[in-house]
């Protein structure tokens, strides 16, 4: 049973106490242990990095690789254009993401409906996820990106931005709907019983009790999908739009050098690493807020 | 007078396993019935059937003379009139105590948000949890959580309360605070069906104690008679075991 907590944060006040009272046997042990593991980690990391720094330049092709992948002057020259092109990636991401969330949730709900009238919807949702989860994203982009503009519609209905985005939305909403569905199914039956016993209807229970909890639970896997979406936006370059990967390809040809690709990789990392860290932070804050205790 | 609740030869199986095998009982308005019996005897299933959380295979359940077990009947209006409290609380962990209690009156009874919340605050105060209203369930002790669950049911102004082993998940020293609430409900004339392992409490609060064994009610009598002079041999054995375990 959860013990009664007087403070809501649930964080331990160990550090405050230890400054006043003499250290206990356990604390002395833990401090020594902590210092020791820190030293070992530091030493082993330095050794590995040192070895790499020494060994890699010793390889016969290193000077060539360095010149064509890690070329400082070319990086300086191409980086601004890459950054400008990356804005396009972010735009595409930003309009795809909400569509994917909404569509993914609708699909997940469709797969949960039990009413016979809505059976076609359930069937459609199942077929949809089967199809788009089973096709590589790049194929979906190529098929839709080249296929639909082939219908000969006028601007803006033949835009590769539009159909590239649609392809991403189709593919990713099928992934995301599976994540949502798993989240919905992971909520314990007792929550449903609690809600229904109060007279809430099936849809009210889904809306107020099941889905809010499911969403909280699936935020980490969901963010995984969105970090990959952020990267897969670059695949749209295959059907025309000049976004960062395309721009890097252009610069690569222009300078006959691969450094722009490294530049593009750096730009992606600058965005995706903080994204994942931010989500970790959100999750731990949520845990602290709703539960009294924290187990280390 | 029509009984508040009437069970007429209720049968229920899970797959091929029979759980309730012909349960019949009349419950008068304001009567408190305690169901006791070993695990698996069907106590919880019986309560869940009355709240329509489980459908019954045969027989019928009446509330104020109306058959609520008719197939195809919308269970929601019935459940609004019958409150249920669970062994494991089943509180909504993503909502504050106040939201847990005010949700159903707002969404189901159509009270305004303000109205439902002020009622909820009154109820929460009545159960001695005012300072916890804005906390989350996981920040409360088991006893407090169970009191919130009771408040959540009471917020719907039910005519009947079903209490399914509501103290079984609690530390012994937290049981009292929950039972106090049940005592108060009884003094207000609430009709209650409770499944319980608290023999002492059943003895004190119930108008009748019923012994369930393998899905059948073996006997139902006034507590003094039930505990001092059980008619059925199985009941005697059960009470013997309970006494040996120091629970009576």
Coordinates of C-alpha atoms in Angstrom, one line a residue, chain B:
Chain B
X1 CA -44.3 -3.7 -0.5
X2 CA -42.0 -4.2 -3.4
X3 CA -38.5 -5.2 -2.4
X4 CA -35.8 -2.7 -3.3
X5 CA -33.9 -5.4 -4.9
X6 CA -35.1 -8.9 -5.8
X7 CA -32.9 -11.7 -7.2
X8 CA -34.9 -14.5 -8.7
X9 CA -33.0 -17.7 -9.4
X10 CA -29.9 -16.0 -10.9
X11 CA -27.5 -18.2 -12.8
X12 CA -24.1 -17.2 -14.1
X13 CA -21.2 -19.1 -15.6
X14 CA -17.8 -18.1 -16.9
X15 CA -17.4 -20.5 -19.8
X16 CA -18.1 -23.9 -18.4
X17 CA -17.5 -22.9 -14.8
X18 CA -20.7 -22.1 -13.0
X19 CA -20.3 -19.2 -10.6
X20 CA -23.8 -18.5 -9.5
X21 CA -26.2 -21.4 -9.3
X22 CA -29.7 -20.1 -8.5
X23 CA -29.4 -17.1 -6.2
X24 CA -32.7 -15.8 -4.9
X25 CA -33.0 -13.1 -2.3
X26 CA -35.2 -10.2 -1.5
X27 CA -33.6 -7.0 -0.1
X28 CA -35.9 -4.5 1.5
X29 CA -35.5 -0.7 1.4
X30 CA -32.7 0.4 3.8
X31 CA -31.7 -3.2 4.5
X32 CA -28.1 -4.1 4.8
X33 CA -27.1 -7.6 3.6
X34 CA -23.6 -9.0 4.2
X35 CA -22.5 -11.8 1.9
X36 CA -19.7 -14.0 3.4
X37 CA -18.1 -17.1 2.1
X38 CA -14.7 -18.3 1.0
X39 CA -12.9 -16.9 -2.1
X40 CA -14.6 -18.1 -5.3
X41 CA -17.9 -18.6 -3.7
X42 CA -19.4 -16.0 -6.0
X43 CA -19.8 -13.0 -3.7
X44 CA -18.1 -10.5 -6.0
X45 CA -19.8 -11.9 -9.2
X46 CA -23.1 -11.5 -7.4
X47 CA -22.5 -7.8 -6.8
X48 CA -21.2 -7.3 -10.3
X49 CA -24.3 -8.9 -11.7
X50 CA -26.5 -6.5 -9.7
X51 CA -24.6 -3.6 -11.2
X52 CA -24.9 -5.2 -14.6
X53 CA -21.1 -5.3 -15.0
X54 CA -21.7 -9.0 -15.7
X55 CA -24.7 -10.2 -17.6
X56 CA -26.6 -13.1 -16.1
X57 CA -27.4 -16.3 -17.9
X58 CA -30.7 -17.1 -16.4
X59 CA -33.1 -15.8 -13.8
X60 CA -33.8 -12.1 -13.3
X61 CA -32.9 -9.1 -11.1
X62 CA -35.4 -6.5 -10.2
X63 CA -34.9 -3.0 -8.9
X64 CA -38.0 -1.5 -7.4
X65 CA -40.0 -4.2 -9.2
X66 CA -38.5 -3.4 -12.6
X67 CA -36.5 -6.2 -14.4
X68 CA -33.0 -4.7 -14.9
X69 CA -31.6 -7.9 -16.2
X70 CA -33.7 -7.9 -19.4
X71 CA -31.3 -8.5 -22.3
X72 CA -30.8 -5.4 -24.4
X73 CA -31.7 -3.0 -21.6
X74 CA -29.5 0.0 -21.5
X75 CA -27.4 -0.4 -18.3
X76 CA -26.4 3.2 -17.8
X77 CA -29.6 4.6 -16.2
X78 CA -29.6 1.6 -13.8
X79 CA -26.0 2.1 -12.8
X80 CA -26.7 5.7 -12.0
X81 CA -29.0 4.4 -9.3
X82 CA -26.7 1.7 -8.0
X83 CA -23.3 2.8 -6.6
X84 CA -20.5 0.3 -6.5
X85 CA -17.2 0.4 -4.5
X86 CA -14.4 -2.0 -5.5
X87 CA -11.8 -3.9 -3.5
X88 CA -9.0 -2.2 -5.4
X89 CA -10.7 1.3 -5.4
X90 CA -10.5 1.7 -9.2
X91 CA -10.0 5.4 -8.9
X92 CA -8.9 7.3 -12.0
X93 CA -5.2 8.0 -11.5
X94 CA -5.0 10.8 -14.0
X95 CA -7.6 12.9 -12.2
X96 CA -7.5 14.7 -8.9
X97 CA -9.7 13.6 -6.0
X98 CA -12.1 16.4 -6.8
X99 CA -12.2 15.4 -10.5
X100 CA -12.7 11.7 -9.6
X101 CA -15.8 12.7 -7.5
X102 CA -17.3 15.3 -9.8
X103 CA -16.8 13.7 -13.2
X104 CA -19.9 11.5 -13.3
X105 CA -22.4 14.0 -11.9
X106 CA -21.1 16.5 -14.5
X107 CA -21.0 14.1 -17.4
X108 CA -23.8 11.7 -16.6
X109 CA -26.3 13.8 -14.6
X110 CA -25.6 16.9 -16.5
X111 CA -24.8 19.1 -13.5
X112 CA -22.8 22.2 -14.3
X113 CA -19.1 21.9 -13.6
X114 CA -19.4 24.4 -10.8
X115 CA -22.4 22.6 -9.3
X116 CA -20.8 19.1 -9.5
X117 CA -17.6 20.4 -8.0
X118 CA -19.2 22.2 -5.1
X119 CA -21.2 19.0 -4.3
X120 CA -18.0 17.0 -4.6
X121 CA -16.3 19.3 -2.2
X122 CA -19.1 18.8 0.3
X123 CA -18.9 15.1 0.0
X124 CA -15.1 15.0 0.3
X125 CA -15.3 17.2 3.4
X126 CA -18.0 14.8 4.8
X127 CA -15.6 12.0 4.4
X128 CA -12.8 14.0 6.1
X129 CA -10.6 14.5 3.0
X130 CA -10.9 18.2 2.4
X131 CA -7.2 18.8 2.4
X132 CA -6.7 16.0 -0.2
X133 CA -9.3 17.3 -2.7
X134 CA -6.6 18.6 -5.2
X135 CA -4.2 15.7 -4.7
X136 CA -4.0 12.6 -6.9
X137 CA -5.1 9.1 -5.8
X138 CA -1.6 7.8 -5.8
X139 CA -0.6 10.3 -3.2
X140 CA -3.2 9.0 -0.7
X141 CA -3.1 6.1 1.7
X142 CA -5.3 3.1 0.9
X143 CA -7.9 4.1 3.4
X144 CA -8.1 7.6 2.0
X145 CA -8.3 6.2 -1.6
X146 CA -11.2 3.9 -0.6
X147 CA -13.0 6.8 1.0
X148 CA -12.6 8.8 -2.2
X149 CA -14.1 5.8 -4.1
X150 CA -17.1 5.9 -1.8
X151 CA -17.4 9.6 -2.2
X152 CA -17.3 9.1 -6.0
X153 CA -20.2 6.6 -5.8
X154 CA -22.2 8.8 -3.4
X155 CA -21.9 11.8 -5.7
X156 CA -24.4 10.1 -8.0
X157 CA -26.9 9.9 -5.1
X158 CA -27.4 6.2 -5.5
X159 CA -30.4 4.4 -4.0
X160 CA -28.4 1.2 -3.4
X161 CA -24.7 0.7 -2.7
X162 CA -22.7 -2.4 -3.5
X163 CA -19.5 -2.8 -1.5
X164 CA -17.2 -5.4 -2.9
X165 CA -14.7 -6.4 -0.2
X166 CA -13.9 -2.7 0.2
X167 CA -11.5 -3.3 3.1
X168 CA -9.6 -6.3 1.8
X169 CA -6.8 -4.3 0.2
X170 CA -6.3 -2.2 3.3
X171 CA -3.8 -2.3 6.1
X172 CA -5.6 -3.3 9.4
X173 CA -5.2 0.1 10.9
X174 CA -6.8 1.8 7.9
X175 CA -9.9 -0.5 7.9
X176 CA -11.7 1.5 10.7
X177 CA -11.9 4.8 8.8
X178 CA -13.6 3.1 5.9
X179 CA -16.0 1.1 8.0
X180 CA -17.0 4.3 9.8
X181 CA -18.2 5.7 6.5
X182 CA -20.3 2.5 5.9
X183 CA -21.8 2.9 9.4
X184 CA -22.8 6.5 8.6
X185 CA -24.4 5.3 5.3
X186 CA -26.4 2.8 7.3
X187 CA -27.6 5.3 9.7
X188 CA -28.8 7.4 6.8
X189 CA -30.9 4.4 5.6
X190 CA -28.9 3.4 2.6
X191 CA -29.7 0.0 1.1
X192 CA -26.5 -1.9 0.9
X193 CA -25.2 -5.2 -0.3
X194 CA -21.7 -6.0 0.9
X195 CA -19.3 -8.8 0.2
X196 CA -16.9 -8.9 3.1
X197 CA -14.3 -10.9 5.1
X198 CA -14.7 -8.6 8.1
X199 CA -16.9 -11.0 10.2
X200 CA -17.0 -8.6 13.2
X201 CA -18.2 -5.8 11.0
X202 CA -20.8 -8.0 9.2
X203 CA -22.1 -9.0 12.6
X204 CA -22.4 -5.3 13.7
X205 CA -23.8 -3.7 10.6
X206 CA -25.8 -6.2 8.7
X207 CA -29.5 -6.8 9.1
X208 CA -29.0 -10.2 7.6
X209 CA -25.9 -12.2 6.9
X210 CA -25.9 -14.6 4.0
X211 CA -23.4 -17.5 3.5
X212 CA -22.5 -18.3 -0.1
X213 CA -21.0 -21.6 -1.0
X214 CA -20.3 -22.7 -4.6
X215 CA -22.6 -20.1 -6.1
X216 CA -25.6 -20.8 -3.8
X217 CA -26.9 -19.1 -0.7
X218 CA -26.8 -21.8 1.9
X219 CA -28.4 -19.7 4.6
X220 CA -29.4 -16.1 5.4
X221 CA -30.2 -15.0 8.9
X222 CA -29.9 -12.3 11.5
X223 CA -26.3 -11.8 12.6
X224 CA -26.8 -13.0 16.1
X225 CA -28.4 -16.2 14.9
X226 CA -26.0 -16.6 12.0
X227 CA -22.9 -16.4 14.1
X228 CA -24.1 -18.1 17.3
X229 CA -26.3 -20.7 15.9
X230 CA -25.5 -21.4 12.2
X231 CA -28.0 -23.9 10.7
X232 CA -25.9 -25.3 7.9
X233 CA -23.0 -27.6 8.4
X234 CA -20.9 -25.8 5.8
X235 CA -21.5 -22.5 7.6
X236 CA -20.4 -24.0 10.8
X237 CA -17.2 -25.3 9.2
X238 CA -16.5 -21.9 7.6
X239 CA -17.1 -20.0 10.8
X240 CA -14.9 -22.6 12.6
X241 CA -12.0 -21.9 10.2
X242 CA -12.5 -18.1 10.5
X243 CA -12.4 -18.4 14.3
X244 CA -9.3 -20.5 14.2
X245 CA -7.6 -17.9 12.0
X246 CA -8.5 -15.3 14.7
X247 CA -10.7 -13.3 12.4
X248 CA -13.9 -13.5 14.6

